[in-house]
Short mmCIF file of C-alpha atoms and ligand atoms in Angstrom, two decimals:
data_model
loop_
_atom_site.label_atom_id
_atom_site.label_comp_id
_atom_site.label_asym_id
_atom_site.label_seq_id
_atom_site.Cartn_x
_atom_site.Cartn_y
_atom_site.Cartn_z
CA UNK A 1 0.00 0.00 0.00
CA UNK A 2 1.23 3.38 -0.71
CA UNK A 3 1.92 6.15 2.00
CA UNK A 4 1.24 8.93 -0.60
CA UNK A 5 -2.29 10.60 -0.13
CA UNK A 6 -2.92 9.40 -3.81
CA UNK A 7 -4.61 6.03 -4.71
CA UNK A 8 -2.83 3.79 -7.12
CA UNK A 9 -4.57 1.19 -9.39
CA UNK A 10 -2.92 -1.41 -11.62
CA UNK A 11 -4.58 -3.63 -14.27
CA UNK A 12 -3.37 -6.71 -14.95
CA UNK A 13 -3.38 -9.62 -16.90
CA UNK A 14 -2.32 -11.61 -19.83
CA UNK A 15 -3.13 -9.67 -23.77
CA UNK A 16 -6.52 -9.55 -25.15
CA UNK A 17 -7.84 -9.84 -21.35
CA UNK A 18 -9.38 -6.64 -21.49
CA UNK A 19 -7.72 -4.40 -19.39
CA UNK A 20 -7.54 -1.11 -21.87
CA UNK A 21 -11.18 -1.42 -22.29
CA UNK A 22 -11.60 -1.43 -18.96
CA UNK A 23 -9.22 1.36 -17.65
CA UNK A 24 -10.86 3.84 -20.15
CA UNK A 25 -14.59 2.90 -19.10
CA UNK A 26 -13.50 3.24 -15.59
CA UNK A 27 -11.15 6.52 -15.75
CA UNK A 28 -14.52 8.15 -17.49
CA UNK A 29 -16.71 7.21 -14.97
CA UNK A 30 -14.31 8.73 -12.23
CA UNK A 31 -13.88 12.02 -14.26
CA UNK A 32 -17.66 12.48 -14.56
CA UNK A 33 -17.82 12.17 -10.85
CA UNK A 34 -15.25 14.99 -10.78
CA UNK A 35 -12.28 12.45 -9.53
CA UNK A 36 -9.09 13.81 -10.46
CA UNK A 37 -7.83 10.90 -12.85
CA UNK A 38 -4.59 9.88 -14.73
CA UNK A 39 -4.55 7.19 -16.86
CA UNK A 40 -1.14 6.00 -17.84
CA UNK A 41 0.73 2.52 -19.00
CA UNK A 42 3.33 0.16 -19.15
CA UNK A 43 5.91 0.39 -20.78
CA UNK A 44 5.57 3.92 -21.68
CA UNK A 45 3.81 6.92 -19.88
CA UNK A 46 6.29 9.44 -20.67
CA UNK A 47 8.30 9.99 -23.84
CA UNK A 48 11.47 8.48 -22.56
CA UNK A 49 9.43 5.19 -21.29
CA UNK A 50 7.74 5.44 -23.97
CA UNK A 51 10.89 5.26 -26.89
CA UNK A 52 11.71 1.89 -24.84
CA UNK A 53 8.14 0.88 -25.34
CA UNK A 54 8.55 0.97 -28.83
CA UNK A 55 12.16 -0.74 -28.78
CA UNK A 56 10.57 -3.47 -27.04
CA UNK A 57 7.65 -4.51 -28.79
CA UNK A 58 9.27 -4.09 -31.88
CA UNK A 59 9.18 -7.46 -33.55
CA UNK A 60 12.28 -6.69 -35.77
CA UNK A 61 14.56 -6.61 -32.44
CA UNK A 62 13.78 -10.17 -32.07
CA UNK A 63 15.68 -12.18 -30.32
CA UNK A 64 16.24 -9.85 -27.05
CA UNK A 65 18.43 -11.44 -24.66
CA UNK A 66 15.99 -12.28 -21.45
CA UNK A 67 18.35 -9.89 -19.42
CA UNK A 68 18.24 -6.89 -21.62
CA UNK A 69 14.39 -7.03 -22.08
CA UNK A 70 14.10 -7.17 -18.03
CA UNK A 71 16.68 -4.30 -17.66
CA UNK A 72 14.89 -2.35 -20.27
CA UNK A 73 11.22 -3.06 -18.43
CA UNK A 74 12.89 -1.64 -15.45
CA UNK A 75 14.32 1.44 -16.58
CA UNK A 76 10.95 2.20 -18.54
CA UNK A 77 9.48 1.94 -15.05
CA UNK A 78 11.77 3.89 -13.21
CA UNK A 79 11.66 6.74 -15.39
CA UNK A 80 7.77 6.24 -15.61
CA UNK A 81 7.44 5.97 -11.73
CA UNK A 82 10.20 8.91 -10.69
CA UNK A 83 7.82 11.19 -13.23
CA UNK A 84 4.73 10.18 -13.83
CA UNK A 85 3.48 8.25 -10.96
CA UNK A 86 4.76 9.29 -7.35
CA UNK A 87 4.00 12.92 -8.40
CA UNK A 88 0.20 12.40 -9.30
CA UNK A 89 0.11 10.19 -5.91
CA UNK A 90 2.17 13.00 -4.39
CA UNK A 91 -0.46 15.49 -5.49
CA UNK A 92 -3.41 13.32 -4.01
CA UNK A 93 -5.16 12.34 -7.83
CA UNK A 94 -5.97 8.64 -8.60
CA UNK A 95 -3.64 7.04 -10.92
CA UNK A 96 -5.01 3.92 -12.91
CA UNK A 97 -1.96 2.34 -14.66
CA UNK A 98 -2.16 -0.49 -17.68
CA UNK A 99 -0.02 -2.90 -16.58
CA UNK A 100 3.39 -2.46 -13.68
CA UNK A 101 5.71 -4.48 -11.68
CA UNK A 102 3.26 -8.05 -11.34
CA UNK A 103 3.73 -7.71 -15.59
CA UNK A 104 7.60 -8.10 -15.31
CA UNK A 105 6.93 -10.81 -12.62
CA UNK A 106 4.88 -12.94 -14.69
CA UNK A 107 6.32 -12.04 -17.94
CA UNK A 108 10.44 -11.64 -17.13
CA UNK A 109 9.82 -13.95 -13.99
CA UNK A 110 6.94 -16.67 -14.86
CA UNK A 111 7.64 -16.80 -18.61
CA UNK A 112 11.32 -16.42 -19.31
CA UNK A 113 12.32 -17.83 -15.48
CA UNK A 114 14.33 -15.15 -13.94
CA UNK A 115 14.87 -15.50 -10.67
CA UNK A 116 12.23 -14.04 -8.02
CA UNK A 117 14.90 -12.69 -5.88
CA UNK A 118 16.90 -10.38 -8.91
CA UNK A 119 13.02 -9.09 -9.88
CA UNK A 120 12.22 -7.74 -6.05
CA UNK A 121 15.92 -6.33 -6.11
CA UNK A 122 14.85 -4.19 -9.40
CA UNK A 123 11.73 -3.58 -8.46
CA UNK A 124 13.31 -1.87 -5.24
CA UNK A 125 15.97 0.03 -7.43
CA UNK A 126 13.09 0.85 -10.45
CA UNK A 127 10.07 1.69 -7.95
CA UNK A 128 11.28 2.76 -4.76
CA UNK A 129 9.37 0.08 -3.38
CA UNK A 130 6.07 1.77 -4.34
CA UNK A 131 2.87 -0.74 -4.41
CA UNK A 132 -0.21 -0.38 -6.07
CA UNK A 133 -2.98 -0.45 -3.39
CA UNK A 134 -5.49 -2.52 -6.02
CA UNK A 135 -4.61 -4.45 -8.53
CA UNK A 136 -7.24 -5.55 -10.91
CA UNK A 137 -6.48 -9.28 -12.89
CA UNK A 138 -7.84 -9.96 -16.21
CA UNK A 139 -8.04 -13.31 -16.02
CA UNK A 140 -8.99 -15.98 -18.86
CA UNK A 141 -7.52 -19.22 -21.23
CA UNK A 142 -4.75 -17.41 -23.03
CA UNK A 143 -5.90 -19.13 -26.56
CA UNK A 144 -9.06 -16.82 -25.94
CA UNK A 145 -7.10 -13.19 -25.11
CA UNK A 146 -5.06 -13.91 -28.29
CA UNK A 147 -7.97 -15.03 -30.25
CA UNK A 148 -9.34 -11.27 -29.55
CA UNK A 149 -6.10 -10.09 -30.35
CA UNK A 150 -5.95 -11.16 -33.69
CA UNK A 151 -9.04 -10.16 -34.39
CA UNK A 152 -7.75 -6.36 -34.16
CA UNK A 153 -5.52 -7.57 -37.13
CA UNK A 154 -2.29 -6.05 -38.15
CA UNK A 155 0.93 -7.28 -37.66
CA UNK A 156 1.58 -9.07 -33.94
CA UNK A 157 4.12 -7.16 -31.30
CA UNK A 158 7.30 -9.31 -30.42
CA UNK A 159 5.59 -10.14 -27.45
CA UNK A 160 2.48 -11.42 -28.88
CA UNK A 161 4.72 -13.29 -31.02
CA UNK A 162 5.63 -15.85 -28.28
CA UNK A 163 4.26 -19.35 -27.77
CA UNK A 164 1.19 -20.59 -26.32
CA UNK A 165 3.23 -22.11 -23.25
CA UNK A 166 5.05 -18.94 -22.80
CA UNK A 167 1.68 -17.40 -22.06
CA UNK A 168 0.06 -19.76 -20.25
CA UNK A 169 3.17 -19.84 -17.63
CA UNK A 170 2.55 -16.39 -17.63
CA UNK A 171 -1.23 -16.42 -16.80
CA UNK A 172 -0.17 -18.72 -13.88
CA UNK A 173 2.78 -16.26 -12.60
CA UNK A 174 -0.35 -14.05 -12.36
CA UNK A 175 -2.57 -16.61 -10.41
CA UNK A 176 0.29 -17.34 -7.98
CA UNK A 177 0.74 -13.92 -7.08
CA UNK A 178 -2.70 -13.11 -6.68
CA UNK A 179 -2.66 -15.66 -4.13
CA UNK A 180 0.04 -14.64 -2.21
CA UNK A 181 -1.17 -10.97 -1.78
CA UNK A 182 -5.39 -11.88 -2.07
CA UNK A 183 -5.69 -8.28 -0.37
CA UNK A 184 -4.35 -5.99 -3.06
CA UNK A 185 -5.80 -8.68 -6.16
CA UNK A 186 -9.08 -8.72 -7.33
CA UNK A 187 -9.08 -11.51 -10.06
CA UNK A 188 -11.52 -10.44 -12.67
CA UNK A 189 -13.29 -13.35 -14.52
CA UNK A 190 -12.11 -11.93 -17.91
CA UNK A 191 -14.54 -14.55 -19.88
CA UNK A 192 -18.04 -12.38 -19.87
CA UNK A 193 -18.76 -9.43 -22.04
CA UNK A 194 -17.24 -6.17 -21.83
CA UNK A 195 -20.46 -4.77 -19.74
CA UNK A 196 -20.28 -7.52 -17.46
CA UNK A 197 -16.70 -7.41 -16.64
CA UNK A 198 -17.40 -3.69 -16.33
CA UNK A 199 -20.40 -4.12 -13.39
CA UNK A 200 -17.61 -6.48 -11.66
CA UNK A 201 -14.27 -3.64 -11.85
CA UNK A 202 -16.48 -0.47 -10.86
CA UNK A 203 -18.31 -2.45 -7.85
CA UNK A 204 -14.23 -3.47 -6.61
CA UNK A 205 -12.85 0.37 -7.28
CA UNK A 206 -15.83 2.34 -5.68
CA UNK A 207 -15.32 -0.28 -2.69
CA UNK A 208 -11.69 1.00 -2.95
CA UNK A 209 -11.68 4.00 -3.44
CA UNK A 210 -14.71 4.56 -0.35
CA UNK A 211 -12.09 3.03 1.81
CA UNK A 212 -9.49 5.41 0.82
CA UNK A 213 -11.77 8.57 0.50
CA UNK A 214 -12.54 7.01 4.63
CA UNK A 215 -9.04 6.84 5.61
CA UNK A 216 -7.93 10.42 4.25
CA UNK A 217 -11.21 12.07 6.18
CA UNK A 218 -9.86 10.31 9.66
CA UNK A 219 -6.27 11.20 8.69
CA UNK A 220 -7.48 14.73 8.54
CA UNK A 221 -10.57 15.59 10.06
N1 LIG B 1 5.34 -6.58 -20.56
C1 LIG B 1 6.37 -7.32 -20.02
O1 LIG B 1 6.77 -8.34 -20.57
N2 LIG B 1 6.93 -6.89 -18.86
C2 LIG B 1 6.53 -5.76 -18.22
O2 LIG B 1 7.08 -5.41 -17.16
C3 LIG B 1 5.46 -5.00 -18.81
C4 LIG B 1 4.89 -5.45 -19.98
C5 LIG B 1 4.98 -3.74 -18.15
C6 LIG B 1 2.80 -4.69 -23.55
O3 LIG B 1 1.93 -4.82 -24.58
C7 LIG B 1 3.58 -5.99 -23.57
O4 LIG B 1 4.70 -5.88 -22.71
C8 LIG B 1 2.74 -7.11 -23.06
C9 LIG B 1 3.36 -7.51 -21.74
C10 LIG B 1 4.75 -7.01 -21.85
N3 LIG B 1 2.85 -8.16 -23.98
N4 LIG B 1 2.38 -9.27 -24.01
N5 LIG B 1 2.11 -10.31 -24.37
P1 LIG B 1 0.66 -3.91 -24.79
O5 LIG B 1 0.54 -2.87 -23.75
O6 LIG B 1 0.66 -3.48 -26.22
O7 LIG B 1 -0.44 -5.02 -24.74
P2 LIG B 1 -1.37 -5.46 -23.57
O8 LIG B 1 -1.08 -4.72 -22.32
O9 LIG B 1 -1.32 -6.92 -23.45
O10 LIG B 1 -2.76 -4.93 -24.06
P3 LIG B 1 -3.73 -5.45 -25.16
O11 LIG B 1 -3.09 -6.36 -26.12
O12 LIG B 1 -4.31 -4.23 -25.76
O13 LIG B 1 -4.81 -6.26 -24.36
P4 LIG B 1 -5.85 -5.78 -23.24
O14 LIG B 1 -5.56 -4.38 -22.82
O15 LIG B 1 -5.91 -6.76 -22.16
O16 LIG B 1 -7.25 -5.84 -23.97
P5 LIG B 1 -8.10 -4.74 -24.76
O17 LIG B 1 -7.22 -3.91 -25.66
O18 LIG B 1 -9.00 -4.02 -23.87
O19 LIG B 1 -8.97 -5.70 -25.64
C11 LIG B 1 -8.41 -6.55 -26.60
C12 LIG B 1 -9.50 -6.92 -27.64
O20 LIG B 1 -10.51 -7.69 -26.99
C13 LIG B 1 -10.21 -5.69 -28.24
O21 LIG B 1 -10.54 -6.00 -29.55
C14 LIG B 1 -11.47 -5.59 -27.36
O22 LIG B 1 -12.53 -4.99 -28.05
C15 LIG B 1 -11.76 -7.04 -27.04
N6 LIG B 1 -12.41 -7.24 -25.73
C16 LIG B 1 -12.14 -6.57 -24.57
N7 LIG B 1 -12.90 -7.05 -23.58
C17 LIG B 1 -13.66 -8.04 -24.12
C18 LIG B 1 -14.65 -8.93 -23.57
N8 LIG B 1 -15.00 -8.89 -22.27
N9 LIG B 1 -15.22 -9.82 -24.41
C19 LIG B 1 -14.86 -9.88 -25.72
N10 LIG B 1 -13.94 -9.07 -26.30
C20 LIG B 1 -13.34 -8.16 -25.49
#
């Protein structure tokens, strides 16, 4: 949980799971309630963060070596956190993010194996040790997320690119950490339709957030 008077959301999950969709139907609903909103992403969310982003999905830098793609994650993040993120927490405003540090856990960690202990060292170095207080998990068969992914056509990222395995071990990375921390995870059944999955992620944020909005009028009365 973050000490920053701020409330930080992340939304997770494996491609096609629905998470954009989401974020955008949810950031509109906060701004129409006058919530001050910022909706950013990973990689990316500032120009620097966001030239890796394009490095990195770029399917003509195929092969990456596993350690270069996690470095490059990380400094995307650190750049994105030092200048994007802690500020709008600093400044009190609600930051919903696409994706964070449980994406290089189940991506760098679950699907290319590196090893848990380097990834909490980075994430230390790259985040300052700064948590989401929610995180929202997109979860469904990975066949299915790509299957909606191709149906956007043109050409696949370089992570898109990888095998059905490689995304399954990913989807469980994500399972296994939502167990360990079931108080920050809310795992989204990513299967219904868009309005359905919508009904479930606005009942867990105003839940959230009405717990937050609590906590800041008892922190100053
Ligand atoms: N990555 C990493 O390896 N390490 C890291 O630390 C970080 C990221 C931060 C970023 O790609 C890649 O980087 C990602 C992980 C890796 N790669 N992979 N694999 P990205 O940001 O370009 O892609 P993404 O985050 O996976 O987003 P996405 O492909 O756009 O998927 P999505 O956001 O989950 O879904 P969506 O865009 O909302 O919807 C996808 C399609 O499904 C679209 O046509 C929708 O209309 C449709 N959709 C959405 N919801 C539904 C429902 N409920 N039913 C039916 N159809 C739906």
């Amino acid at each position: 949980m973050t000490s920053l008077p701020g409330f930080f959301i992340t939304f997770e999950g494996i491609e096609g799971g629905g998470k954009t969709t989401q974020i955008r139907r949810v950031a509109d609903r906060l701004s129409s309630m006058g919530v001050d909103v910022l909706v950013t992403r990973e990689p990316g969310g500032d120009p620097l963060a966001e030239s890796i982003r394009r490095l990195l999905l770029d399917p003509a830098n195929a092969p990456v070596a596993p350690a270069a793609e996690l470095l490059l994650y990380a400094a995307a993040r650190a750049q994105h956190v030092a200048r994007v993120i802690r500020p709008a927490l600093e400044s009190g405003r609600v930051v919903l993010c696409d994706r964070y540090s449980d994406s290089t856990d189940a991506y760098q960690g679950g699907g290319r194996g590196v090893d848990p202990e380097m990834l909490r060292t980075l994430h230390r170095l790259a985040t300052g040790d700064l948590k989401p207080d929610l995180t929202l998990l997109f979860d469904l068969d990975p066949e299915e997320g790509l299957a909606r992914i191709g149906t956007r056509g043109g050409e696949k990222d370089r992570m898109e690119g990888e095998t059905l395995a490689f995304h399954r071990s990913v989807r469980e990375a994500f399972l296994n950490a939502a167990r360990r921390e079931p108080e920050r995870f809310r795992v989204i059944d990513a299967r219904r339709n868009v309005d359905a999955v919508t009904d479930v992620v606005w009942a867990e944020v105003q839940t959230a957030l009405e717990k937050w909005k609590i906590g800041r009028r008892e922190a100053c009365p």
